Coordinates of C-alpha atoms and ligand atoms in Angstrom, one line a residue:
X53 CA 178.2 31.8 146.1
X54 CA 177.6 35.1 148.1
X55 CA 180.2 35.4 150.8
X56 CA 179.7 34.5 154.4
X57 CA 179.1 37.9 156.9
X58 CA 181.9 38.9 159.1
X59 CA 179.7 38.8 161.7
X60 CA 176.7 37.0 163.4
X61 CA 175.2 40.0 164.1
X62 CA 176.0 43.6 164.9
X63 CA 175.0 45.7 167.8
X64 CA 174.8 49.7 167.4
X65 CA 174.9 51.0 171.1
X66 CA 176.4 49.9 174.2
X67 CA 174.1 51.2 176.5
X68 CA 172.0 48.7 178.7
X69 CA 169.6 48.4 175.8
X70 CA 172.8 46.7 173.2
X71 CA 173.8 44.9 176.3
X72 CA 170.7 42.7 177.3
X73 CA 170.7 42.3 172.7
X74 CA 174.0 41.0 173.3
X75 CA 173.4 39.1 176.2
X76 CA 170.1 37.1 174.2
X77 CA 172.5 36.7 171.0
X78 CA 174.9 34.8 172.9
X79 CA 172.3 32.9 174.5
X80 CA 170.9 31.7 171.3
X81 CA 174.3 30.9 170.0
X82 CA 175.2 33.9 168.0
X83 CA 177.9 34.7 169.9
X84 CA 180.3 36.2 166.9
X85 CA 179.0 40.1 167.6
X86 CA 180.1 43.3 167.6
X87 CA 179.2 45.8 169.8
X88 CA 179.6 49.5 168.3
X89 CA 179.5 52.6 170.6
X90 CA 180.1 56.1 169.7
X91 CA 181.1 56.9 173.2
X92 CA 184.6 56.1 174.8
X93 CA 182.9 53.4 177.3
X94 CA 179.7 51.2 177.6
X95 CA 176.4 52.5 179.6
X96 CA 174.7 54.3 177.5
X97 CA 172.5 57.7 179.4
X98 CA 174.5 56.0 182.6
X99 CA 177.7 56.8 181.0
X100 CA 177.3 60.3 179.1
X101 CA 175.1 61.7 182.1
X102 CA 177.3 62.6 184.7
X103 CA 176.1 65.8 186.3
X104 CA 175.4 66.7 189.9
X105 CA 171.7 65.4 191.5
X106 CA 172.4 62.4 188.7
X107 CA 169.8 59.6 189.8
X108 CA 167.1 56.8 188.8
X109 CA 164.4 58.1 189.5
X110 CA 162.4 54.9 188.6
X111 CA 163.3 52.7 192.0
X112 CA 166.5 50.8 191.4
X113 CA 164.9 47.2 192.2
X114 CA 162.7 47.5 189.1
X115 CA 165.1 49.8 186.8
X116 CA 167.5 46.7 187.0
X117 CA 167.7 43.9 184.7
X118 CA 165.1 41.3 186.5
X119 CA 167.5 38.5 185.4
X120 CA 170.7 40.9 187.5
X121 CA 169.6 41.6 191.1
X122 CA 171.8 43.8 192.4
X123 CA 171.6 43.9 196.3
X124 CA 173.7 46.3 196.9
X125 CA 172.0 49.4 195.3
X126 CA 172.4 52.2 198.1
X127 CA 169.5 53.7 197.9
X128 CA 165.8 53.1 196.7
X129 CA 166.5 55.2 193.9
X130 CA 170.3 54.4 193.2
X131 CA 172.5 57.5 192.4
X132 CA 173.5 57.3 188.7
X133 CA 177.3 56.2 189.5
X134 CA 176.0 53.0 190.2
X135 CA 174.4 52.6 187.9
X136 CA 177.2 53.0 185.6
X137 CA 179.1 50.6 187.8
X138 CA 175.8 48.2 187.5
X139 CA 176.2 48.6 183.9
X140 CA 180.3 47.2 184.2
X141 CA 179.4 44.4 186.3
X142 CA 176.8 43.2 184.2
X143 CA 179.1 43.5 180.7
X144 CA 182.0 41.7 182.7
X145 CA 179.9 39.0 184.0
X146 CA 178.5 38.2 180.4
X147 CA 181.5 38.3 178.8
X148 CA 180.4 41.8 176.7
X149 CA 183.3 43.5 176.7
X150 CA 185.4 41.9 174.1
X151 CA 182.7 42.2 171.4
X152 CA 182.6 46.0 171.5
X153 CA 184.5 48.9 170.0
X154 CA 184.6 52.2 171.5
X155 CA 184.6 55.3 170.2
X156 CA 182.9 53.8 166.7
X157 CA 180.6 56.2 165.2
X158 CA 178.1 54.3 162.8
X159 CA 177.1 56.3 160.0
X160 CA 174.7 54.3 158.1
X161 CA 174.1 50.8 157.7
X162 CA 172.6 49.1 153.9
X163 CA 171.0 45.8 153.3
X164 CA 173.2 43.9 150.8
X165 CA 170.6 42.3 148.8
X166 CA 173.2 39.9 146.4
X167 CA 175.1 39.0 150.1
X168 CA 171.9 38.6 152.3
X169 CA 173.7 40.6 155.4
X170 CA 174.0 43.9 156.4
X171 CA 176.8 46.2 155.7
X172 CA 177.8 49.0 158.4
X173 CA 179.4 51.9 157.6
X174 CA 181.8 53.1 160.3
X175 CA 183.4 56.8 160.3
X176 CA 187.1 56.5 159.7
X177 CA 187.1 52.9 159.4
X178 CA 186.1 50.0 157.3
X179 CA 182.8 49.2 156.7
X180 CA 182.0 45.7 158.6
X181 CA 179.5 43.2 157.3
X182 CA 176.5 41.3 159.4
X183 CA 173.7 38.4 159.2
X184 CA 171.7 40.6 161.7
X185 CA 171.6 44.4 162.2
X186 CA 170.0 45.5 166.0
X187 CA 170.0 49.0 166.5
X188 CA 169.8 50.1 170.2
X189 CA 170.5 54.0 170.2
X190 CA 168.2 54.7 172.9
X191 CA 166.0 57.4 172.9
X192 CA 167.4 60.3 174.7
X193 CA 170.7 60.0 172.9
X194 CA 171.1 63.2 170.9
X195 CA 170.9 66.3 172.9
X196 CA 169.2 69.5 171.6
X197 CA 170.9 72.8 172.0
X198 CA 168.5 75.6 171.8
X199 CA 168.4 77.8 168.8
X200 CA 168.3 80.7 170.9
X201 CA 169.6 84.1 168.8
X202 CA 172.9 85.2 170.3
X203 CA 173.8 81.6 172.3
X204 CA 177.0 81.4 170.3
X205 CA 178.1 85.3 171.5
X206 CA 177.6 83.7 175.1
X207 CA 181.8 84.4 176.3
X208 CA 181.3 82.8 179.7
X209 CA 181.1 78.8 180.4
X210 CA 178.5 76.4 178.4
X211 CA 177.6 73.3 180.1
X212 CA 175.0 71.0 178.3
X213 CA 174.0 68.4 181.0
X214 CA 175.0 65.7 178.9
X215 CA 178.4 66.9 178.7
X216 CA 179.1 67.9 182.2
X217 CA 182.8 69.7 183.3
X218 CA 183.5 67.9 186.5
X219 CA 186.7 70.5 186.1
X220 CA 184.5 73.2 186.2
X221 CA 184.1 75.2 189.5
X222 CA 180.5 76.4 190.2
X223 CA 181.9 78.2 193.5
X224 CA 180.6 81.6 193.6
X225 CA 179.5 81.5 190.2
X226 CA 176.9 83.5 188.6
X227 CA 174.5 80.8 186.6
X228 CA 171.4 80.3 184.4
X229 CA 169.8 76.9 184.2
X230 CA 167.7 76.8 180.8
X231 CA 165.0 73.6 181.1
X232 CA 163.0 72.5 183.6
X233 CA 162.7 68.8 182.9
X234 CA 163.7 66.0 185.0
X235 CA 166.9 66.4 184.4
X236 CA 166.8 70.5 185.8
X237 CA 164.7 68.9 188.7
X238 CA 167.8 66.6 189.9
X239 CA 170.4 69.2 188.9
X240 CA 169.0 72.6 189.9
X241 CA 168.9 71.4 193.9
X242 CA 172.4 69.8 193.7
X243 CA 173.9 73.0 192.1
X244 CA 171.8 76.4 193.6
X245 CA 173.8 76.0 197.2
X246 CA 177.6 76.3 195.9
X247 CA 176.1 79.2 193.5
X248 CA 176.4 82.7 193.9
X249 CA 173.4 83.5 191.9
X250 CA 170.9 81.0 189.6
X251 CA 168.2 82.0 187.3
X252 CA 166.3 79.2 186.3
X253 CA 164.7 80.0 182.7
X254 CA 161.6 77.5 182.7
X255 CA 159.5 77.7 179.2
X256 CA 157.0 75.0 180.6
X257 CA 156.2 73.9 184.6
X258 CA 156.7 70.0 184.9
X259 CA 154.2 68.1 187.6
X260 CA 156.8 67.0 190.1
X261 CA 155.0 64.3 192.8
X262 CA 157.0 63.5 196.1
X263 CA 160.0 61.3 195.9
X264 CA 159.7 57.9 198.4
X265 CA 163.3 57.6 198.8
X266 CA 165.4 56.0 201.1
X267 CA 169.0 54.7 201.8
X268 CA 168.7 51.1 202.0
X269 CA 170.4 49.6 205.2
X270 CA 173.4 47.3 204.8
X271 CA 171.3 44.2 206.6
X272 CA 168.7 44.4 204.2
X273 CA 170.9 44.3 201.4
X274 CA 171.9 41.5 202.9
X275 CA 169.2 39.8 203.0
X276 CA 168.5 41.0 199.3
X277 CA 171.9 39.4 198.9
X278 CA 171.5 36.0 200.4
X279 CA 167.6 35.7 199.6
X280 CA 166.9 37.5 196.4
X281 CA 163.0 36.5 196.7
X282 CA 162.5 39.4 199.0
X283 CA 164.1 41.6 196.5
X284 CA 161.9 39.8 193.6
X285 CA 159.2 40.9 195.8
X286 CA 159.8 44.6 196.3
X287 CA 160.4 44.7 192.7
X288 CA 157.0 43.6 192.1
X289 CA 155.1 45.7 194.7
X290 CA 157.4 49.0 193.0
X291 CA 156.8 48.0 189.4
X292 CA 153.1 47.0 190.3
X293 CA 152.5 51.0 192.1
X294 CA 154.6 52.7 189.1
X295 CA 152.1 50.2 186.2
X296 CA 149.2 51.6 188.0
X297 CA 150.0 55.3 187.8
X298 CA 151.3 55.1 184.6
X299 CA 149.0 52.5 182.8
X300 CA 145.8 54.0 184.7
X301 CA 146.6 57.2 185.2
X302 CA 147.9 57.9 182.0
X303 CA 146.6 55.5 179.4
X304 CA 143.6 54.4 180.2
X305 CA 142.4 58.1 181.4
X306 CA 139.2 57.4 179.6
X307 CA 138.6 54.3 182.5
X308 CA 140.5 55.9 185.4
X309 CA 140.4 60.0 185.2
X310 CA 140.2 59.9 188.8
X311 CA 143.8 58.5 189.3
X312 CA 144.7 61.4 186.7
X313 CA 143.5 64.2 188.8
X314 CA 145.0 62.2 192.4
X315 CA 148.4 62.3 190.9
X316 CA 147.3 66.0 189.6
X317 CA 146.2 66.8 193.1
X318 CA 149.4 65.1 195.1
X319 CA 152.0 67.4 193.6
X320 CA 149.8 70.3 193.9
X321 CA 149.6 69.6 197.8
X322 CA 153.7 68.8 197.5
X323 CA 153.9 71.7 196.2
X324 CA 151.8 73.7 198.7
X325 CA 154.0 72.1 201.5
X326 CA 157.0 73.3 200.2
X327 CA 156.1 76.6 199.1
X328 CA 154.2 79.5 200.7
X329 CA 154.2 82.2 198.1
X330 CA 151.7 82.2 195.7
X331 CA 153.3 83.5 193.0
X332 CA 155.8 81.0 192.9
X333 CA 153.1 78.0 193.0
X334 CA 151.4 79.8 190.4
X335 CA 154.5 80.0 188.4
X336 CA 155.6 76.3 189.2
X337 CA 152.1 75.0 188.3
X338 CA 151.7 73.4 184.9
X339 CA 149.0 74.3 182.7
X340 CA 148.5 70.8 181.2
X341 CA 147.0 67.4 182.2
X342 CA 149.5 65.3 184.3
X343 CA 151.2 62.7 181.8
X344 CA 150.8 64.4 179.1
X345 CA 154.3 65.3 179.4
X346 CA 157.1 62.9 181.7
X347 CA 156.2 63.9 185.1
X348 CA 159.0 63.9 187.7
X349 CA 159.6 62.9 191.5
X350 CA 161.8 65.6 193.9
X351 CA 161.6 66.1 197.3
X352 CA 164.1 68.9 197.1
X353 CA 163.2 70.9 193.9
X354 CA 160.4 72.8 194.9
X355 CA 162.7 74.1 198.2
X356 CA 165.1 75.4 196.2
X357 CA 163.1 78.1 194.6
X358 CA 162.7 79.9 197.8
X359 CA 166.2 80.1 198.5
X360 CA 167.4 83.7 198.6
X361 CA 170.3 82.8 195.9
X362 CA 167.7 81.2 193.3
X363 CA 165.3 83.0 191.4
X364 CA 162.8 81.6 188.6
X365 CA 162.4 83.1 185.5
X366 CA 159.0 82.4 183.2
X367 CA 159.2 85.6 180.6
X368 CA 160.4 84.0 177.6
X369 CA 164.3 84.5 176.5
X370 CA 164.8 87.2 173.9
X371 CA 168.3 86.5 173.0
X372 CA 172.0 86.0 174.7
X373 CA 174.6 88.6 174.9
X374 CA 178.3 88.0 175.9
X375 CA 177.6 88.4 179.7
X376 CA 173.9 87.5 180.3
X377 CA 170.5 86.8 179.2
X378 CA 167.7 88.8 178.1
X379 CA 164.2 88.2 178.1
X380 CA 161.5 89.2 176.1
X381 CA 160.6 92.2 178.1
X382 CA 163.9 94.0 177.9
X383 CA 165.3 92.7 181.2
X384 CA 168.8 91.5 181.2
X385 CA 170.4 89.1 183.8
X386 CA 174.0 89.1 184.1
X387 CA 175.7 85.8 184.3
X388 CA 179.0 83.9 183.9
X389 CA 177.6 80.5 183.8
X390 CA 175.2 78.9 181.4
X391 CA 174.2 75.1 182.1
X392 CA 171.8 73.9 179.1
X393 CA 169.1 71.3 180.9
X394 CA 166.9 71.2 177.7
X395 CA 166.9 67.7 176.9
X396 CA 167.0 66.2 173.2
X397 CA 166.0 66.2 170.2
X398 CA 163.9 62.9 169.1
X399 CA 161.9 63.0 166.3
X400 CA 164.3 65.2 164.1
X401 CA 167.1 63.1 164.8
X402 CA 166.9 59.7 166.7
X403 CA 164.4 58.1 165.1
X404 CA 166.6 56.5 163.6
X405 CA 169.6 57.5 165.0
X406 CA 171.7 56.6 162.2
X407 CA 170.8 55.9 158.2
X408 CA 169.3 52.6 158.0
X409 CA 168.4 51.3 154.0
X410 CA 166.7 48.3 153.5
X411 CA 165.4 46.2 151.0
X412 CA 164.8 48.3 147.7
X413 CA 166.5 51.3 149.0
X414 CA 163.8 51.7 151.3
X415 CA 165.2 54.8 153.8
X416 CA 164.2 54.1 157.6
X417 CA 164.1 57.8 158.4
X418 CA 162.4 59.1 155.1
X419 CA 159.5 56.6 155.4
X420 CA 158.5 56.7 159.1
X421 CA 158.3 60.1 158.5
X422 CA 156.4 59.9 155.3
X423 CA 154.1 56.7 156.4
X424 CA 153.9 57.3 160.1
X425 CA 156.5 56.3 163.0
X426 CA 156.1 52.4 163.1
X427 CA 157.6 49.3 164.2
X428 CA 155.7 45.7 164.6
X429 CA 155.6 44.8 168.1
X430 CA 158.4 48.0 168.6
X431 CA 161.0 45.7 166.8
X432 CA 160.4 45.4 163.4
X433 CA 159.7 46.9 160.5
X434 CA 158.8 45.7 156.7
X435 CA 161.4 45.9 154.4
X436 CA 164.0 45.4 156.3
X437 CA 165.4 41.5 156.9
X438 CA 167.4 40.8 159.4
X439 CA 166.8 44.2 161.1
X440 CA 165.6 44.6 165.0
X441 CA 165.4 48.2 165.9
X442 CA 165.1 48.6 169.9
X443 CA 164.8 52.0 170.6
X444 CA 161.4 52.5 168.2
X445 CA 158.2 53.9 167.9
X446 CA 155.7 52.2 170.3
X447 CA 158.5 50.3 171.8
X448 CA 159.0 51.6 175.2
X449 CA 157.4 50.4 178.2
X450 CA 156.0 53.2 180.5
X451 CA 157.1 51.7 183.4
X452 CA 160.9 51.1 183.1
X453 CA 163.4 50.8 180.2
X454 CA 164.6 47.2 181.5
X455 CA 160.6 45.9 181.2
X456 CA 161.5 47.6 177.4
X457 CA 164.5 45.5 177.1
X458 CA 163.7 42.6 178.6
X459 CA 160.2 42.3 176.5
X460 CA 162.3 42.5 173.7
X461 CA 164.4 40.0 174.5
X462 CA 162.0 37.7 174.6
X463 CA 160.8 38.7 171.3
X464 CA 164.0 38.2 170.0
X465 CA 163.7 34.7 171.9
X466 CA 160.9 33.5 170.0
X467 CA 161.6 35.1 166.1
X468 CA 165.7 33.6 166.0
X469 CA 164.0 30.3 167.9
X470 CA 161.8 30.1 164.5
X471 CA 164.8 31.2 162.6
X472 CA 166.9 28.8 163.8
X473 CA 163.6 25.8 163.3
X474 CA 163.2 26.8 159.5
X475 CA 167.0 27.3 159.1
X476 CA 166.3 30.2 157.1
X477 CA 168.8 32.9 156.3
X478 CA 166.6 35.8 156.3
X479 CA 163.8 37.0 158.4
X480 CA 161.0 39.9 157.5
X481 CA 158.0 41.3 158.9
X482 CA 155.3 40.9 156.9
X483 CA 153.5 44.5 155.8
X484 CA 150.0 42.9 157.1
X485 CA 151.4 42.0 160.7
X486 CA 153.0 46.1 160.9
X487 CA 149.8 47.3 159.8
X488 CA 147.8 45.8 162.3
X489 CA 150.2 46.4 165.4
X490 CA 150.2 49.8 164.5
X491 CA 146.1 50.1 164.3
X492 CA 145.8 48.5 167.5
X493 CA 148.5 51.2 168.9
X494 CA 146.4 54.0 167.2
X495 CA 143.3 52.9 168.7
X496 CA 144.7 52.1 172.0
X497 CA 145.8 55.7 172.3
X498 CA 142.5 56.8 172.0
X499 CA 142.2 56.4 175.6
X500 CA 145.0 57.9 176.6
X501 CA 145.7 61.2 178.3
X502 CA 147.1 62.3 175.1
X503 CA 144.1 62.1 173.0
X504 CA 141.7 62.6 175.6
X505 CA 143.4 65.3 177.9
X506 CA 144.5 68.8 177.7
X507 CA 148.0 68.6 176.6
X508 CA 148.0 71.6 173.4
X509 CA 150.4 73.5 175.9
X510 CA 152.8 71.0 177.1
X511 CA 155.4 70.2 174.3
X512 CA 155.8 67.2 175.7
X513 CA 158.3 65.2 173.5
X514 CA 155.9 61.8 173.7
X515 CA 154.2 63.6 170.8
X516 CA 156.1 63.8 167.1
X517 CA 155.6 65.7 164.1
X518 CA 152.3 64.0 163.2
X519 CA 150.8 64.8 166.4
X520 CA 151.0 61.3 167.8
X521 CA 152.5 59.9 171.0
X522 CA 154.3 57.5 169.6
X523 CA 156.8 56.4 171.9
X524 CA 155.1 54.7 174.6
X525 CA 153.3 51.5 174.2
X526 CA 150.3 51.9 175.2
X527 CA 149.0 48.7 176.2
X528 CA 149.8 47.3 179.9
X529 CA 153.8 45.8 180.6
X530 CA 152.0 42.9 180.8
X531 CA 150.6 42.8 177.4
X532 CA 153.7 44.0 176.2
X533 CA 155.6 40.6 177.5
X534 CA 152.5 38.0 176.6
X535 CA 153.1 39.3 173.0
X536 CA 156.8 38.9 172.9
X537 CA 156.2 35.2 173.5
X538 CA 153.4 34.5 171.5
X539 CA 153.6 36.4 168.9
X540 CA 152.1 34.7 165.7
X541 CA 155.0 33.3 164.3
X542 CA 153.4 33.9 160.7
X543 CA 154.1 37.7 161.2
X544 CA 157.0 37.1 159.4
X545 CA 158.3 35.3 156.5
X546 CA 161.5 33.5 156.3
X547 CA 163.7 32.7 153.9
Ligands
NAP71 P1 163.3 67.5 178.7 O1 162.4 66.8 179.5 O2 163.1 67.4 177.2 O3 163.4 69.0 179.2 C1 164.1 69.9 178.5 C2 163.8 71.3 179.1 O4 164.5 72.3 178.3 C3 162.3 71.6 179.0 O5 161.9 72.3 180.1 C4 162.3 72.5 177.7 O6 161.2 73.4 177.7 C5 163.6 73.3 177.9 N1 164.0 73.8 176.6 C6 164.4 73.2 175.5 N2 164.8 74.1 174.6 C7 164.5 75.3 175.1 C8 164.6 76.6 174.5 N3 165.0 76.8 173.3 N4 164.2 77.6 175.3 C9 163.8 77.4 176.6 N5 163.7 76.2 177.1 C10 164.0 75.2 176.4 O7 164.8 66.9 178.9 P2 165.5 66.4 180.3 O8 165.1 67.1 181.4 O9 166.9 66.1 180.0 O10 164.8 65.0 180.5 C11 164.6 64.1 179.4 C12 164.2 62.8 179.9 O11 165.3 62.1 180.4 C13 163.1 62.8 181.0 O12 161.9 63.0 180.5 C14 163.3 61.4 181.5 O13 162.7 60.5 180.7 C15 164.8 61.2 181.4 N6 165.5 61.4 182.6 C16 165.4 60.4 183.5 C17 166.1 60.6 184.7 C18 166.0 59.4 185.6 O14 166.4 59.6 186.7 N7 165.7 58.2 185.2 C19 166.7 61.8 185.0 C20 166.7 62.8 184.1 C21 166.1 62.6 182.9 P3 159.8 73.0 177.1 O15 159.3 71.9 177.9 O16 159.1 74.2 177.0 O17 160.2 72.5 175.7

């Protein structure tokens, strides 16, 4: 007789994606987990992302859990603290917090095909054993440093946004922001006034559209408290405004170019409000089709290029010297502070974020990349029982990651439901079922702004090495959750 698991299932990630996986496990019964984070605390992006301007900048009521109200978010579009502290209440309240380890790096995990379960291999540590393995690394969870000649010369301070000095005083300080992604967008403002100097190093303009934010007064978060309909409500009317845009405007631009170019046409007037000189609009103006890349919402970024203390920089970077940065056409700028907005790296490295080996030594990693980025439904992928992997091609909702979540929840819902009907041990998708999911995606995208629209010069990391945009699912929110809960239940087999 094989012997039993240690564990129902295990979790990789303690972000808010691990969390609502945790949170359905214990609903359907399997409530002997383990949570593994590689971080020193649970919340994910909400925990590692701590630098100034930090924000949601999908609003707060629908970038929530729609199961966890919170009525006490401060603003429309809450400051990323709370979130964190969101993230705390939520863990407490469903009892998370004794199922996960800290500071657990995972560095592979291998289908035991005698046992039936899944064994985890932990850095310095034992391997553990599980029924189910649920990956939910997230997708902006390994940040790039640029490969820039000369970084590592660099003898003043580094700062990578994702590993921000709270120590560190900008006061006075001479500084280069490289990136000018959403991250930059909330940083650069929040920074440029305590600075002496900032050179911001952009490679490629981002579309930024005016941000509708506002502090929310404490009566109506009263009332949010004491009658969470109206909040329900707002929720709906913010997620319905962000599904248009995003669902229209950039997936079905074959149907709706129109809502393309208004979206186009409404940062290019914010822009023109905020910013007299030409030159700079030019400079600020991306040379792509909005979407094709993740556009961004600021009221305050534009402003901050005209300060007399902020300069933007568009010649590309030749190298890095001890004491500043050079571009390409010989000019050097002399700094003392170097704060690395340039994002992460997700096609090299995340998907998967660790070594995942299934059924006949089948590598995760080496066959997406060989066969295509895949995943049934964004959860599932053949070959590998027992396995749910959340943070997957196709998986991710455009319009928040809690619809992502919560959509998979559900699926989760329905597939152990069955398991639990059949009393089967094992669950797989079939081959047939992945094939078809991922047609349907291909053919989808067809009518997206990334097949149809002019996105060659945006390096936009939607797109992987194949050329696809494989991370969004590009078929309405809606869709997305009708699937989860009626799925055919012959997609997979049991056993
Ligand atoms: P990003 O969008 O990938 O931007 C990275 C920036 O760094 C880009 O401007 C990129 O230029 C630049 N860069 C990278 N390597 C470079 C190099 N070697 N030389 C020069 N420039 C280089 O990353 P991000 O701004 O961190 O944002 C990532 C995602 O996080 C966003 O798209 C969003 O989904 C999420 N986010 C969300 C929030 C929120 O409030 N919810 C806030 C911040 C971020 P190129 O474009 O030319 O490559």
């Amino acid at each position: 007789m094989s012997p039993e698991p240690q564990y129902d299932a295990a979790v990789i990630g303690a972000g808010f994606g691990g969390m609502g996986a945790a949170i359905q496990l214990k609903r359907l019964g399997l409530d002997n987990l383990v949570i593994l984070e590689r971080e020193d605390d649970l919340g994910g992006t909400w925990h590692v992302n701590r630098y100034p301007g930090l924000a949601v900048d999908i609003p707060s009521s629908t970038y929530s859990y729609s199961f966890e109200p919170n009525p006490n978010w401060s603003r429309m579009y809450a400051p990323g603290a709370e979130l964190k502290n969101y993230a705390e209440r939520v863990a407490d309240k469903y009892d998370l917090l004794r199922h996960m380890r800290f500071n657990t790096v995972v560095e592979g995990a291998r289908w035991d095909e005698d046992n039936q379960f899944w064994i985890v291999n932990i850095a310095d540590s034992e391997s553990i054993s599980a029924k189910y393995l649920l990956t939910a690394t997230g997708f902006l969870s390994q940040p790039r440093m640029p490969d820039i000649p000369g970084i590592e010369t660099f003898a003043g301070k580094v700062i990578h946004t994702t590993k921000w000095d709270d120590s560190y005083d900008l006061g006075g300080k001479k500084a280069a922001v490289i990136g000018t992604g959403a991250t930059a967008v909330q940083l650069i403002p929040a920074i440029a006034p305590r600075l002496a100097e900032l050179t911001v190093y952009q490679r490629t303009a981002i579309w930024v559209t005016p941000k509708q934010d506002v502090a929310i007064p404490r009566r109506v978060q009263k009332l949010y408290a004491r009658v969470p309909l109206t909040q329900r409500i707002v929720r709906l009317i913010g997620s319905g405004i962000l599904e248009l845009l995003m669902i229209s405007a950039v997936l079905h631009y074959r149907q709706a170019k129109f809502l393309n170019r208004a979206a186009e046409k409404a940062a290019r007037k914010h822009m023109a409000r905020q910013i007299s000189d030409p030159e700079l609009r030019r400079n600020l103006t991306p040379d792509y089709d909005f979407g094709c890349k993740r556009p961004t919402f600021s009221n305050d970024y534009y402003p901050t290029f005209v300060r007399k203390n902020v300069s933007l920089e568009t010649t590309p970077i030749s190298h890095i010297e001890p004491d500043g940065i050079v571009t390409e056409d010989g000019r050097k700028t002399v700094i003392d502070t170097l704060v690395l907005a340039t994002g992460f790296n997700l096609w090299d490295v995340n998907f998967p974020a660790i070594e995942v080996i299934g059924r006949d030594d089948r590598n995760l990693g080496k066959w997406w990349r060989e066969n295509r980025f895949q995943a049934y439904e964004g959860v599932a992928v053949p070959y590998f029982p027992n396995f749910l992997t959340l943070a997957s091609p196709y998986s991710y909702s455009g319009l928040s990651y809690f619809t992502t979540i919560e959509s998979q929840m559900k699926h989760m819902k329905r597939l152990f439901g069955e398991v639990g009907r059949r009393n089967a041990s094992t669950f797989e998708v079939s081959a047939v079922a992945n094939a078809e999911f991922l047609d349907r995606m291909t053919e989808h995208l067809k009518d997206s702004v990334f097949a149809l629209g002019s996105c060659s010069t945006a390096r936009s990391y939607y797109f992987n090495q194949h050329g696809e945009a494989a991370i969004l699912r590009p078929t309405s929110t809606i869709n997305a959750f009708r699937e989860a809960g009626r799925f055919p239940l012959d997609a997979y087999t049991y056993a």
